[in-house]
Amino acid sequence: MQIIGAVLETSGAEAPFAVSRPFTVGPLELDPPGPGELLVRIEAAGVCHSDLSVVDGNRRRPTPMLLGHEASGIVEQTGDGVTDLAIGTRVVMTFLPRCGDCPECASDGRLPCRTGSAANAVGALVGGGIRLQRDGTPVHHHLGVSAFASHAVVSRTSVVPVDDDVPAEIAALLGCAVLTGGGAVINAGRPAPDTRVTIVGLGGVGMAALLVAVALGHEVVGVDALPAKLATAMELGASAAYAPDEALRATSEPANGNGDGQSDAAGLAPLVIEAAGSARAFETALALTAPGGTTVTVGLPAADARATISPLTLTAEARTVIGSYLGSAVPARDIPRYVELWRAGRLPLERLVSSRIRLDELDAAMDRLAAGGELRQLITLD
Ligand SMILES: [Zn+2]
Ligand SMILES: [Zn+2]
């Protein structure tokens, strides 16, 4: 069938992208779903830093590629063997298909699926091959999803169904920002009840981590270089919000000695989540973690980024550092949990939507994302 999509022509375009225009919006041919696959009509798609990383070349992927990996849509057709999803079901797209058979899939979310990762790396579907063409030339899939389009063919293992009461925009956010940020808290960090959680980097993922930590009753401190993000963090329930240098200064001030065993006096937290994707943010997160505490890193810095770390503090202060891909999530297990929190009014995910755009506004959207002023820009298709 013919679809409309936004194709990234090459990786590594010059900024500003509103000028270099790396995307082409136009018609493509989409094959019907193969065995174990679905045709999904896309309803909403978020613009994420992992899309920007392919655009600016920080993370090279095969091109041309139809980007977009955080999305929701309606099942329009099912391939052979898909018997558990009715036509018309709303699904959350997730960016790492899970084969269910490899040793990594048996790791309870800690490790990304081997087969799914291999397919993602070559821009194919996990079932093998490519379903998208333009003028007879293959166009690669992005992380098994390729949602900057009117329709997508995806593996059944890339989606999680949700009930009709979950709006399309909320469903889209669940697939990347909430799975990753929320998972950094509930799967990787697992903070003790009522302890402080500090979050470094308040983009879509960091702010989702903040919302989940607040929903679970934690005292949350937000850290970001942009004052507007700090104001948003306070509105969303943070008890304090600092620029990185302010936060670091607070750690060197003397404790106020209230003796309640909490680490608040020194500005340190038992759990710190790094969601900025830079080596400097990782160093800040380490410095803000209390002795005995845990630093979780979910950001994706450039492959050649290097951070400085004192091994002695890891040993002498009994610290833990956890790397968490996709929030160590098992999407089919975790998404219903976030839906329950949202339904109970405890997880106001609507607040993550900072603007709504059209497919042909993606170039400028990437500039705004790079500037750091956005949480989630959502492409709505209807
Ligand atoms: Zn993402
Ligand atoms: Zn697997």
Short mmCIF file of N, CA and C in Angstrom, two decimals, residues 210-279:
data_model
loop_
_atom_site.label_atom_id
_atom_site.label_comp_id
_atom_site.label_asym_id
_atom_site.label_seq_id
_atom_site.Cartn_x
_atom_site.Cartn_y
_atom_site.Cartn_z
N LEU A 210 10.91 11.61 36.69
CA LEU A 210 10.45 12.48 37.78
C LEU A 210 8.98 12.20 38.11
N LEU A 211 8.14 12.13 37.07
CA LEU A 211 6.70 11.89 37.30
C LEU A 211 6.48 10.55 37.99
N VAL A 212 7.20 9.52 37.55
CA VAL A 212 7.02 8.19 38.14
C VAL A 212 7.50 8.19 39.60
N ALA A 213 8.64 8.82 39.85
CA ALA A 213 9.15 8.86 41.24
C ALA A 213 8.21 9.62 42.15
N VAL A 214 7.65 10.72 41.65
CA VAL A 214 6.66 11.49 42.44
C VAL A 214 5.42 10.63 42.68
N ALA A 215 4.97 9.92 41.64
CA ALA A 215 3.77 9.08 41.77
C ALA A 215 3.96 8.00 42.83
N LEU A 216 5.21 7.54 42.98
CA LEU A 216 5.49 6.49 43.96
C LEU A 216 5.80 7.06 45.35
N GLY A 217 5.66 8.37 45.51
CA GLY A 217 5.76 8.98 46.83
C GLY A 217 7.15 9.42 47.25
N HIS A 218 8.08 9.48 46.30
CA HIS A 218 9.44 9.88 46.66
C HIS A 218 9.59 11.40 46.66
N GLU A 219 10.50 11.87 47.49
CA GLU A 219 10.95 13.25 47.38
C GLU A 219 11.88 13.31 46.17
N VAL A 220 11.60 14.24 45.24
CA VAL A 220 12.36 14.26 43.99
C VAL A 220 13.05 15.61 43.82
N VAL A 221 14.33 15.56 43.45
CA VAL A 221 15.09 16.76 43.14
C VAL A 221 15.46 16.71 41.66
N GLY A 222 15.16 17.79 40.94
CA GLY A 222 15.48 17.86 39.52
C GLY A 222 16.73 18.70 39.28
N VAL A 223 17.55 18.28 38.32
CA VAL A 223 18.77 19.03 37.97
C VAL A 223 18.83 19.19 36.45
N ASP A 224 18.92 20.41 36.00
CA ASP A 224 19.02 20.68 34.55
C ASP A 224 19.64 22.06 34.37
N ALA A 225 20.30 22.26 33.25
CA ALA A 225 20.95 23.55 32.99
C ALA A 225 19.95 24.63 32.58
N LEU A 226 18.76 24.24 32.13
CA LEU A 226 17.80 25.23 31.63
C LEU A 226 16.80 25.64 32.72
N PRO A 227 16.73 26.93 33.06
CA PRO A 227 15.80 27.39 34.10
C PRO A 227 14.35 26.99 33.84
N ALA A 228 13.93 26.99 32.58
CA ALA A 228 12.53 26.65 32.28
C ALA A 228 12.22 25.20 32.69
N LYS A 229 13.21 24.32 32.53
CA LYS A 229 13.01 22.92 32.91
C LYS A 229 12.87 22.79 34.42
N LEU A 230 13.63 23.62 35.14
CA LEU A 230 13.56 23.57 36.61
C LEU A 230 12.18 24.02 37.09
N ALA A 231 11.64 25.05 36.43
CA ALA A 231 10.30 25.52 36.79
C ALA A 231 9.27 24.43 36.53
N THR A 232 9.40 23.75 35.38
CA THR A 232 8.46 22.66 35.06
C THR A 232 8.58 21.55 36.10
N ALA A 233 9.81 21.22 36.47
CA ALA A 233 10.01 20.15 37.46
C ALA A 233 9.29 20.47 38.77
N MET A 234 9.35 21.73 39.18
CA MET A 234 8.67 22.13 40.41
C MET A 234 7.16 21.99 40.26
N GLU A 235 6.63 22.40 39.09
CA GLU A 235 5.19 22.26 38.85
C GLU A 235 4.76 20.80 38.89
N LEU A 236 5.65 19.90 38.46
CA LEU A 236 5.29 18.48 38.38
C LEU A 236 5.53 17.74 39.70
N GLY A 237 5.94 18.45 40.73
CA GLY A 237 6.01 17.80 42.04
C GLY A 237 7.39 17.64 42.62
N ALA A 238 8.43 18.17 41.95
CA ALA A 238 9.76 18.13 42.56
C ALA A 238 9.77 18.99 43.81
N SER A 239 10.55 18.59 44.82
CA SER A 239 10.63 19.39 46.04
C SER A 239 11.71 20.45 45.92
N ALA A 240 12.63 20.26 44.99
CA ALA A 240 13.67 21.26 44.71
C ALA A 240 14.18 21.03 43.30
N ALA A 241 14.72 22.08 42.70
CA ALA A 241 15.28 21.95 41.36
C ALA A 241 16.46 22.91 41.24
N TYR A 242 17.56 22.41 40.68
CA TYR A 242 18.81 23.18 40.65
C TYR A 242 19.46 23.10 39.28
N ALA A 243 20.22 24.13 38.95
CA ALA A 243 21.19 24.03 37.87
C ALA A 243 22.31 23.11 38.36
N PRO A 244 23.04 22.44 37.43
CA PRO A 244 24.06 21.48 37.87
C PRO A 244 25.09 22.08 38.83
N ASP A 245 25.58 23.29 38.55
CA ASP A 245 26.61 23.85 39.43
C ASP A 245 26.04 24.19 40.81
N GLU A 246 24.77 24.63 40.84
CA GLU A 246 24.11 24.88 42.14
C GLU A 246 23.98 23.59 42.94
N ALA A 247 23.57 22.53 42.24
CA ALA A 247 23.38 21.24 42.91
C ALA A 247 24.70 20.74 43.49
N LEU A 248 25.78 20.89 42.70
CA LEU A 248 27.08 20.42 43.17
C LEU A 248 27.58 21.26 44.34
N ARG A 249 27.31 22.58 44.28
CA ARG A 249 27.71 23.45 45.39
C ARG A 249 27.01 23.03 46.68
N ALA A 250 25.73 22.67 46.55
CA ALA A 250 24.96 22.28 47.73
C ALA A 250 25.56 21.06 48.42
N THR A 251 26.22 20.19 47.64
CA THR A 251 26.80 18.99 48.26
C THR A 251 28.01 19.31 49.11
N SER A 252 28.64 20.46 48.87
CA SER A 252 29.85 20.78 49.64
C SER A 252 29.52 21.63 50.87
N GLU A 253 28.22 21.98 51.00
CA GLU A 253 27.85 22.75 52.19
C GLU A 253 27.67 21.82 53.38
N PRO A 254 27.94 22.34 54.60
CA PRO A 254 27.85 21.47 55.77
C PRO A 254 26.41 20.98 56.00
N ALA A 255 26.31 19.77 56.50
CA ALA A 255 25.01 19.20 56.81
C ALA A 255 24.35 20.00 57.93
N ASN A 256 23.02 20.07 57.91
CA ASN A 256 22.35 20.85 58.95
C ASN A 256 22.06 20.01 60.19
N GLY A 257 22.46 18.73 60.14
CA GLY A 257 22.47 17.93 61.35
C GLY A 257 21.11 17.67 61.96
N ASN A 258 20.08 17.49 61.12
CA ASN A 258 18.79 17.20 61.73
C ASN A 258 18.66 15.73 62.15
N GLY A 259 19.70 14.95 61.78
CA GLY A 259 19.84 13.62 62.38
C GLY A 259 18.75 12.63 62.03
N ASP A 260 18.02 12.86 60.94
CA ASP A 260 16.94 11.92 60.64
C ASP A 260 17.42 10.79 59.72
N GLY A 261 18.74 10.75 59.47
CA GLY A 261 19.27 9.67 58.66
C GLY A 261 19.09 9.91 57.18
N GLN A 262 18.31 10.90 56.80
CA GLN A 262 18.18 11.23 55.38
C GLN A 262 19.43 11.98 54.94
N SER A 263 19.68 11.93 53.64
CA SER A 263 20.90 12.56 53.14
C SER A 263 20.61 13.97 52.64
N ASP A 264 19.45 14.51 52.95
CA ASP A 264 19.05 15.79 52.38
C ASP A 264 19.98 16.93 52.79
N ALA A 265 20.54 16.84 53.99
CA ALA A 265 21.32 17.96 54.49
C ALA A 265 22.50 18.26 53.57
N ALA A 266 23.11 17.21 53.05
CA ALA A 266 24.27 17.42 52.21
C ALA A 266 23.89 17.52 50.73
N GLY A 267 22.60 17.48 50.40
CA GLY A 267 22.19 17.59 49.02
C GLY A 267 22.40 16.31 48.23
N LEU A 268 22.78 15.25 48.91
CA LEU A 268 23.03 13.98 48.22
C LEU A 268 21.78 13.09 48.29
N ALA A 269 21.70 12.16 47.34
CA ALA A 269 20.53 11.27 47.31
C ALA A 269 20.97 9.82 47.23
N PRO A 270 20.21 8.91 47.83
CA PRO A 270 20.54 7.48 47.73
C PRO A 270 20.36 6.94 46.32
N LEU A 271 19.51 7.62 45.50
CA LEU A 271 19.36 7.20 44.10
C LEU A 271 19.42 8.44 43.22
N VAL A 272 20.34 8.42 42.25
CA VAL A 272 20.45 9.51 41.27
C VAL A 272 20.35 8.90 39.88
N ILE A 273 19.49 9.48 39.06
CA ILE A 273 19.29 8.98 37.69
C ILE A 273 19.83 10.00 36.71
N GLU A 274 20.72 9.55 35.82
CA GLU A 274 21.28 10.42 34.77
C GLU A 274 20.49 10.17 33.49
N ALA A 275 19.79 11.20 33.01
CA ALA A 275 18.96 11.05 31.82
C ALA A 275 19.27 12.12 30.79
N ALA A 276 20.49 12.65 30.83
CA ALA A 276 20.85 13.72 29.90
C ALA A 276 21.63 13.19 28.70
N GLY A 277 22.31 12.06 28.87
CA GLY A 277 23.07 11.52 27.75
C GLY A 277 24.35 12.27 27.46
N SER A 278 25.01 12.77 28.51
CA SER A 278 26.33 13.37 28.30
C SER A 278 27.27 12.92 29.42
N ALA A 279 28.56 12.88 29.08
CA ALA A 279 29.54 12.43 30.07
C ALA A 279 29.56 13.36 31.27
#
